[in-house]
PDB file of N, CA and C in Angstrom:
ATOM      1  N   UNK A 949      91.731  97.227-105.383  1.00 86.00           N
ATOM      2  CA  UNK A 949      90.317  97.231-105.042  1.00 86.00           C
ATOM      3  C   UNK A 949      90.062  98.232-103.918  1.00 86.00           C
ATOM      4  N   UNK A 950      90.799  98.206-102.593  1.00 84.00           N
ATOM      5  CA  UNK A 950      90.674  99.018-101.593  1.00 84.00           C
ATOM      6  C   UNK A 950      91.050 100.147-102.282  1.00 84.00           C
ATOM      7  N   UNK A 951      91.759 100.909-103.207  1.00 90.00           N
ATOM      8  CA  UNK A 951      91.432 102.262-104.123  1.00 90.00           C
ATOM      9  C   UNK A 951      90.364 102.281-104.166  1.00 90.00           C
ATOM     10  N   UNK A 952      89.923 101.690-105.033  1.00 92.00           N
ATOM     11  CA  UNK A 952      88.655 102.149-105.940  1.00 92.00           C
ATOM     12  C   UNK A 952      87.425 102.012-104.644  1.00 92.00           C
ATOM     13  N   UNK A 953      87.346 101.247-103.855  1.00 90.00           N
ATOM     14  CA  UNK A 953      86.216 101.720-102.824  1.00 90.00           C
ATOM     15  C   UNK A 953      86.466 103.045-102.315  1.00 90.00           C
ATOM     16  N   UNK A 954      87.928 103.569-101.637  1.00 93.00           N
ATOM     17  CA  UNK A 954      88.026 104.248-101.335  1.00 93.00           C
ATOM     18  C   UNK A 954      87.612 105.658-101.761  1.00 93.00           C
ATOM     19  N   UNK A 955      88.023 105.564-103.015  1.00 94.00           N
ATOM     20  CA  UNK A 955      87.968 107.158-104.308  1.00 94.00           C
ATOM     21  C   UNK A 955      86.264 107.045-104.341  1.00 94.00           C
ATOM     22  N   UNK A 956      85.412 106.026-104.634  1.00 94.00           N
ATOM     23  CA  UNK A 956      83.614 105.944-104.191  1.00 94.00           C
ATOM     24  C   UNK A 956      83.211 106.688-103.087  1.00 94.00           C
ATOM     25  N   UNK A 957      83.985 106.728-101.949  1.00 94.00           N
ATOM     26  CA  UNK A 957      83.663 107.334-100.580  1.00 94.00           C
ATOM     27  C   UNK A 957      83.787 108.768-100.858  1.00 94.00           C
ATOM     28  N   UNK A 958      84.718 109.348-101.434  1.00 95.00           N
ATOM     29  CA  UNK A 958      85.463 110.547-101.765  1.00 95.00           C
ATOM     30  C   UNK A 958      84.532 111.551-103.058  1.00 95.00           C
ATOM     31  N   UNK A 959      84.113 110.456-103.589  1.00 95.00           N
ATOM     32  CA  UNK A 959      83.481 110.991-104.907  1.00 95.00           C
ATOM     33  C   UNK A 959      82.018 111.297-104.641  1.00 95.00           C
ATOM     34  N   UNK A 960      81.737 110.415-103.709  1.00 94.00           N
ATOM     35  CA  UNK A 960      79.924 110.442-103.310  1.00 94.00           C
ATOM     36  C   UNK A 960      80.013 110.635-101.637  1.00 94.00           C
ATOM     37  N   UNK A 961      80.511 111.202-100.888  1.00 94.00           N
ATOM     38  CA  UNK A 961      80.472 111.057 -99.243  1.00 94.00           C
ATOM     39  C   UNK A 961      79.228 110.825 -98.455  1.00 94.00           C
ATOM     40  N   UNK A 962      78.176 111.333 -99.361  1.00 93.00           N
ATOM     41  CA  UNK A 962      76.793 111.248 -98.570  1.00 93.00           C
ATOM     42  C   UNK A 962      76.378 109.436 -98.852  1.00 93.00           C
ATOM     43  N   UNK A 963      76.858 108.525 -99.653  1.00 94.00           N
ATOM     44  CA  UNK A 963      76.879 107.440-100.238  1.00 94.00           C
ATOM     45  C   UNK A 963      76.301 106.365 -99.271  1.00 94.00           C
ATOM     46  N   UNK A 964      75.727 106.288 -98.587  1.00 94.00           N
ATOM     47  CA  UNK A 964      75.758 105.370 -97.651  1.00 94.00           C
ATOM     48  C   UNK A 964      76.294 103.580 -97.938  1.00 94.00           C
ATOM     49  N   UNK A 965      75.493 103.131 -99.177  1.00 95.00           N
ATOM     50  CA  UNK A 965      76.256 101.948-100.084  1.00 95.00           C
ATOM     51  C   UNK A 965      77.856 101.779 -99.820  1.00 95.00           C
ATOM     52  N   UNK A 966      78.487 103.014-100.648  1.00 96.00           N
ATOM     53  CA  UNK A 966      79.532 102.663-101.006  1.00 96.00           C
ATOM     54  C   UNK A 966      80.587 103.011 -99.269  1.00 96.00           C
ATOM     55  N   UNK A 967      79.978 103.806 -98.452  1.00 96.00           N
ATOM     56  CA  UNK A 967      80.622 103.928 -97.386  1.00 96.00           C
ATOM     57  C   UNK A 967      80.376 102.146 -96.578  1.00 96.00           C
ATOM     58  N   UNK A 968      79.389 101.829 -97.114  1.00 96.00           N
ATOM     59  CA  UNK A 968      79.217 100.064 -95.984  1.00 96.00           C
ATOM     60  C   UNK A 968      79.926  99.275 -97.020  1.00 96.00           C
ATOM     61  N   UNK A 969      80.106  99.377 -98.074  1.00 96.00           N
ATOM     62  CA  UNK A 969      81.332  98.302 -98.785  1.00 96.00           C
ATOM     63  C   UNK A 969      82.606  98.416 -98.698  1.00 96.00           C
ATOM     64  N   UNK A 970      82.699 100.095 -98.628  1.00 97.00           N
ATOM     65  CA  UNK A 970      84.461 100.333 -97.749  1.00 97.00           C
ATOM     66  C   UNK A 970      84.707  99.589 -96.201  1.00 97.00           C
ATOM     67  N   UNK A 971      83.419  99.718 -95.597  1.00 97.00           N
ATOM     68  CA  UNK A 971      83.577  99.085 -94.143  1.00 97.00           C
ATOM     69  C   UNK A 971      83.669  97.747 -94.525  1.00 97.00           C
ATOM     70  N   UNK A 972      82.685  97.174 -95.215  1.00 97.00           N
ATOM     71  CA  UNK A 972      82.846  95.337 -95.282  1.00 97.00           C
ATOM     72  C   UNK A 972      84.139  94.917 -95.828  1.00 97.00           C
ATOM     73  N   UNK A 973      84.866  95.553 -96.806  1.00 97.00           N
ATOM     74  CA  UNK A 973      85.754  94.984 -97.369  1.00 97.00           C
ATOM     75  C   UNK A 973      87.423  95.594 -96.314  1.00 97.00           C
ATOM     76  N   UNK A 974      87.186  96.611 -95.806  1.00 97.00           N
ATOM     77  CA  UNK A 974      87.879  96.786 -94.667  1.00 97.00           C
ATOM     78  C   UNK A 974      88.031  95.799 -93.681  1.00 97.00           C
ATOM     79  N   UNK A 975      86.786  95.394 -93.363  1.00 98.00           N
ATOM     80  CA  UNK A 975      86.767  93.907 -92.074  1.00 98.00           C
ATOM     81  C   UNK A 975      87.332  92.900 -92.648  1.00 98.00           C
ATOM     82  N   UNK A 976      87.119  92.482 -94.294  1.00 98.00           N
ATOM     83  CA  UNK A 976      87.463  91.574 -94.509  1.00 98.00           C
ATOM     84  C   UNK A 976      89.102  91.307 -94.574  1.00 98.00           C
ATOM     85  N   UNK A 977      89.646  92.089 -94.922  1.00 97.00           N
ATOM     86  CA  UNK A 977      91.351  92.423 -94.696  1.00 97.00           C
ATOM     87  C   UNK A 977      91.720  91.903 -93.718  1.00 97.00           C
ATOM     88  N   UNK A 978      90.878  92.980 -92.687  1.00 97.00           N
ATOM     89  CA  UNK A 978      91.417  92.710 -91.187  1.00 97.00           C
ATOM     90  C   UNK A 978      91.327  91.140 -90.496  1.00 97.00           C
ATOM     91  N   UNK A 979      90.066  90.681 -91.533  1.00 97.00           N
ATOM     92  CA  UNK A 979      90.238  89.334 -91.027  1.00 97.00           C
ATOM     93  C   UNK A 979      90.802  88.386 -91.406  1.00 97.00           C
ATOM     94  N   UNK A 980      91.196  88.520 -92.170  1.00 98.00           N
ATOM     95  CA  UNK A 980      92.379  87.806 -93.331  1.00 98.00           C
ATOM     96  C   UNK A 980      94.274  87.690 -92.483  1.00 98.00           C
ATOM     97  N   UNK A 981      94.184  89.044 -92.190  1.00 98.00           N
ATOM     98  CA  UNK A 981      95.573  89.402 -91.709  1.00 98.00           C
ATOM     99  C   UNK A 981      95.133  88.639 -90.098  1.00 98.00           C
ATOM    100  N   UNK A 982      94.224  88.978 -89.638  1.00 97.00           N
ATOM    101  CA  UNK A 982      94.270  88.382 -88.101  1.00 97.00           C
ATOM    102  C   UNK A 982      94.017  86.659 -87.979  1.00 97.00           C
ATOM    103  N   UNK A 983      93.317  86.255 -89.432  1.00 97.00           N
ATOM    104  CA  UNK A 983      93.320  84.131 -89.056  1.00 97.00           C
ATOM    105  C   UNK A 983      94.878  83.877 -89.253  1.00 97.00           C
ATOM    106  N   UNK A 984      95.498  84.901 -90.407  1.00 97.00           N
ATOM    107  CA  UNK A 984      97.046  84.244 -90.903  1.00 97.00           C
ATOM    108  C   UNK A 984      98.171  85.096 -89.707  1.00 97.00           C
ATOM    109  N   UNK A 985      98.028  85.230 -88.453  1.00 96.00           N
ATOM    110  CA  UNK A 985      98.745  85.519 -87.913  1.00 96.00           C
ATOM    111  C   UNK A 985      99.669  87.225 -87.754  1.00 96.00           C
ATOM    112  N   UNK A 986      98.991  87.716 -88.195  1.00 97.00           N
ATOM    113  CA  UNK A 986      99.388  89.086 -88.663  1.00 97.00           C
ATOM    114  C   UNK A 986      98.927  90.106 -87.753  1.00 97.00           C
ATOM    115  N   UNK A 987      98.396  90.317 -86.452  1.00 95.00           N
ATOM    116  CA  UNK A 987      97.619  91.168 -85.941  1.00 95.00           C
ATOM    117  C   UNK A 987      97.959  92.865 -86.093  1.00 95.00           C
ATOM    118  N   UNK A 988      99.300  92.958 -86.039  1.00 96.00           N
ATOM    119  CA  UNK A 988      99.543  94.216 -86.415  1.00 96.00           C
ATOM    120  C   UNK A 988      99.047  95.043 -87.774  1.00 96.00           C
ATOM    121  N   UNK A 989      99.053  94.022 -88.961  1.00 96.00           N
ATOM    122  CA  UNK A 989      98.903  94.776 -90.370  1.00 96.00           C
ATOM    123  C   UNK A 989      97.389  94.682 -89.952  1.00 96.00           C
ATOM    124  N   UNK A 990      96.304  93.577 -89.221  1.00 97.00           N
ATOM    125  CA  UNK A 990      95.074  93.537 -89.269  1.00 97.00           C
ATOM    126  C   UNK A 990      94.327  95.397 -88.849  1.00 97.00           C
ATOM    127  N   UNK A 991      95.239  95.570 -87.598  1.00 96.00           N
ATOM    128  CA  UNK A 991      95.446  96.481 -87.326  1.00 96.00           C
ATOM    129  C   UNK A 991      95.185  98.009 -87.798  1.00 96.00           C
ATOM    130  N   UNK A 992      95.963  97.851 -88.603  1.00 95.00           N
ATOM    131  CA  UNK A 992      95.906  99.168 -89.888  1.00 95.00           C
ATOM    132  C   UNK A 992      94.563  99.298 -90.929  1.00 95.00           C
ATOM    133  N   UNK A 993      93.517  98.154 -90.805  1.00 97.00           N
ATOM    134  CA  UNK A 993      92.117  98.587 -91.230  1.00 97.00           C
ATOM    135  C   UNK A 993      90.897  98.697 -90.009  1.00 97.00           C
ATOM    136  N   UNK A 994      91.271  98.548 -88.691  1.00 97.00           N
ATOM    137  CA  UNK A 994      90.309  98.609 -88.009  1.00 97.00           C
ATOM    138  C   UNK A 994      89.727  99.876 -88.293  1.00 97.00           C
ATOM    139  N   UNK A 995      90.593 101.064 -87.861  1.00 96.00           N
ATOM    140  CA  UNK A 995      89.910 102.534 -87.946  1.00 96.00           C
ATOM    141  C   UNK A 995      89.252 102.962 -88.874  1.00 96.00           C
ATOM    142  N   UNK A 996      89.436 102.251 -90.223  1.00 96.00           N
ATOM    143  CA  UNK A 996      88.944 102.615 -91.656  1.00 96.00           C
ATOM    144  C   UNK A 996      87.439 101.731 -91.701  1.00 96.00           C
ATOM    145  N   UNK A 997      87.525 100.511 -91.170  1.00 97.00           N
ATOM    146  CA  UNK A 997      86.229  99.637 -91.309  1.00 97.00           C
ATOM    147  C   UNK A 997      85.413 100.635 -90.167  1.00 97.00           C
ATOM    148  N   UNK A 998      85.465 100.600 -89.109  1.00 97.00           N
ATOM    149  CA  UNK A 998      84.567 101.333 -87.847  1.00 97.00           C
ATOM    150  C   UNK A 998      83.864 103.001 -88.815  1.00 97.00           C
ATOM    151  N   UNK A 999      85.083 103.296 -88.808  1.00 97.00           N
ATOM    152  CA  UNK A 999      84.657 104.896 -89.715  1.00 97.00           C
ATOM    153  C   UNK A 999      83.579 104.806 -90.503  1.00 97.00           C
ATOM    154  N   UNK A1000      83.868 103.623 -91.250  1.00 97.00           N
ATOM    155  CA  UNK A1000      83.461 103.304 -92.698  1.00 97.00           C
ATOM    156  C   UNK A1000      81.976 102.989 -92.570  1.00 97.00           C
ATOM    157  N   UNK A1001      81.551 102.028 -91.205  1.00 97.00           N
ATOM    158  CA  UNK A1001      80.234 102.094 -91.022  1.00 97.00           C
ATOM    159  C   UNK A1001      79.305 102.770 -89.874  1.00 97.00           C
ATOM    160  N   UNK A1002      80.108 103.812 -89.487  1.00 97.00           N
ATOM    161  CA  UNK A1002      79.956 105.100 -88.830  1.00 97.00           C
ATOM    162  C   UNK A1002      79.218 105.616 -90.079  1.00 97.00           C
ATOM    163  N   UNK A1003      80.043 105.961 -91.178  1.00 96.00           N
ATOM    164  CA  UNK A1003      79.374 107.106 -92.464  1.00 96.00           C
ATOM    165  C   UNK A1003      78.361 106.602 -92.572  1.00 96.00           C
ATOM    166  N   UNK A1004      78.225 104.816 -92.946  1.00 96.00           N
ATOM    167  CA  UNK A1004      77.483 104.325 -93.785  1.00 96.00           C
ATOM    168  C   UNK A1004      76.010 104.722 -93.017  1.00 96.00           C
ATOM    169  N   UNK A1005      76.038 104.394 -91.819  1.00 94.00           N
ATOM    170  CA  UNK A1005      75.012 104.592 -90.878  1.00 94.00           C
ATOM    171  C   UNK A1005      74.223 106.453 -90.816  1.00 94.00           C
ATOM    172  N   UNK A1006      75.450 106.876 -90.868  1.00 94.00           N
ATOM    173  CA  UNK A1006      74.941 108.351 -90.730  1.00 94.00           C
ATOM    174  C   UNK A1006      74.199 108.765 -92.299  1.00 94.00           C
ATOM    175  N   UNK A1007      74.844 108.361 -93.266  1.00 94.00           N
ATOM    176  CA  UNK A1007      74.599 108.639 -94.767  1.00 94.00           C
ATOM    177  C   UNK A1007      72.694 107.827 -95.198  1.00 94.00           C
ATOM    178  N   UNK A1008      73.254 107.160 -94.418  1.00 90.00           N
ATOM    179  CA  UNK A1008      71.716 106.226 -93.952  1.00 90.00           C
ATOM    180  C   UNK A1008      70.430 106.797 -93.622  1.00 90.00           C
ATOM    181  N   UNK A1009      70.681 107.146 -92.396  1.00 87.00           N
ATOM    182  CA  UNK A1009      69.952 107.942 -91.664  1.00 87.00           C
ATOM    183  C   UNK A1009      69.622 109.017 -92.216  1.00 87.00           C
ATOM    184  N   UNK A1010      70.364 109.973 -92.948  1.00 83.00           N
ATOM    185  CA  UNK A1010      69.945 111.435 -93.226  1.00 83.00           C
ATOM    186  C   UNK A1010      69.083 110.730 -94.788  1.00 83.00           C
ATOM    187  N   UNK A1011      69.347 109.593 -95.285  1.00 78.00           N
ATOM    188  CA  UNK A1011      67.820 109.780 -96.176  1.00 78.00           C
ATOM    189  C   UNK A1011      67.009 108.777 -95.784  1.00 78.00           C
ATOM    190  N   UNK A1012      66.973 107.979 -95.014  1.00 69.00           N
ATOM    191  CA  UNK A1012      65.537 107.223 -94.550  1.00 69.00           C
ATOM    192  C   UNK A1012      65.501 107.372 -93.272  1.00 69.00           C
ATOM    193  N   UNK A1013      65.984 108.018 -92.128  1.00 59.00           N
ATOM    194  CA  UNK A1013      65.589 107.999 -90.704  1.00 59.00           C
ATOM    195  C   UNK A1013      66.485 107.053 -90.585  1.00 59.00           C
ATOM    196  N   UNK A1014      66.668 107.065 -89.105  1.00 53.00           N
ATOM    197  CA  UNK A1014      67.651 106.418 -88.469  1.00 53.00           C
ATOM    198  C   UNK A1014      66.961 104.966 -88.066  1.00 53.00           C
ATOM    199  N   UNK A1015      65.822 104.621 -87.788  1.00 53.00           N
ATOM    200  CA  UNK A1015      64.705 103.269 -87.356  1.00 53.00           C
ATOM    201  C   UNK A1015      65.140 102.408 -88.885  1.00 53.00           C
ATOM    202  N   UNK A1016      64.768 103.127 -89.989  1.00 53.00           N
ATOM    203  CA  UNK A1016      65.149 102.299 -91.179  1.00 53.00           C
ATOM    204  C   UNK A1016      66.277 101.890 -91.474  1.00 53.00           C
ATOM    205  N   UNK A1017      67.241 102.476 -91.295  1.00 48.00           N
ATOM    206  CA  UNK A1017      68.926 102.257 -91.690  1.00 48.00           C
ATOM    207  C   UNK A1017      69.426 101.257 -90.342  1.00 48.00           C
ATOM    208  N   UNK A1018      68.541 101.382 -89.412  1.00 50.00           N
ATOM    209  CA  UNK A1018      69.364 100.140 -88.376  1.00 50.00           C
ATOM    210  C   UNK A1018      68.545  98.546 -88.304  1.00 50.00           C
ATOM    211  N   UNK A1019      67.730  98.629 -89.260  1.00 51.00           N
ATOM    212  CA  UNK A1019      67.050  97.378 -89.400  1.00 51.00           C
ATOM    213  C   UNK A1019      68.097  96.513 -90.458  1.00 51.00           C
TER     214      UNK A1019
END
C-alpha cells in the first residue's frame, strides 16, 4: 500500500490529495510502530508523513490560495 501511495506522489506531484494520504497513512504506521513499542521503526516514517503534508499544503495552496487549503 505505502508503494502505491507513494508512485501517486511521483506520478501527480502537484496532487495535493494524494500527497495528504501519503502523509495520513505515513502517521498511521508511525503510530502503530510507536503504541506496539517500536519507536525506532516509528521513526523511519516521521520525515515522509511531515514532507508529505508540507506538499499536500503547498499543492493546496497553489490551486485555491493558501486561507482555503488551511481551513
Amino acid at each position: 500500500i505505502l508503494t502505491a501511495f507513494r508512485s501517486a506522489t511521483q506520478c501527480a506531484p502537484c496532487w495535493a490529495k494524494a500527497w495528504h494520504t501519503w502523509a495520513l497513512f505515513n502517521t498511521a504506521v508511525m503510530s502503530h510502530y510507536t503504541l506496539r513499542g517500536s519507536p525506532a521503526k516509528a521513526g523511519h516514517y516521521v520525515v515522509a508523513a511531515v514532507t508529505g503534508y508540507f506538499h499536500s499544503i503547498a499543492c493546496a495552496a497553489a490551486s485555491k490560495g493558501v486561507d482555503d487549503s488551511l481551513q
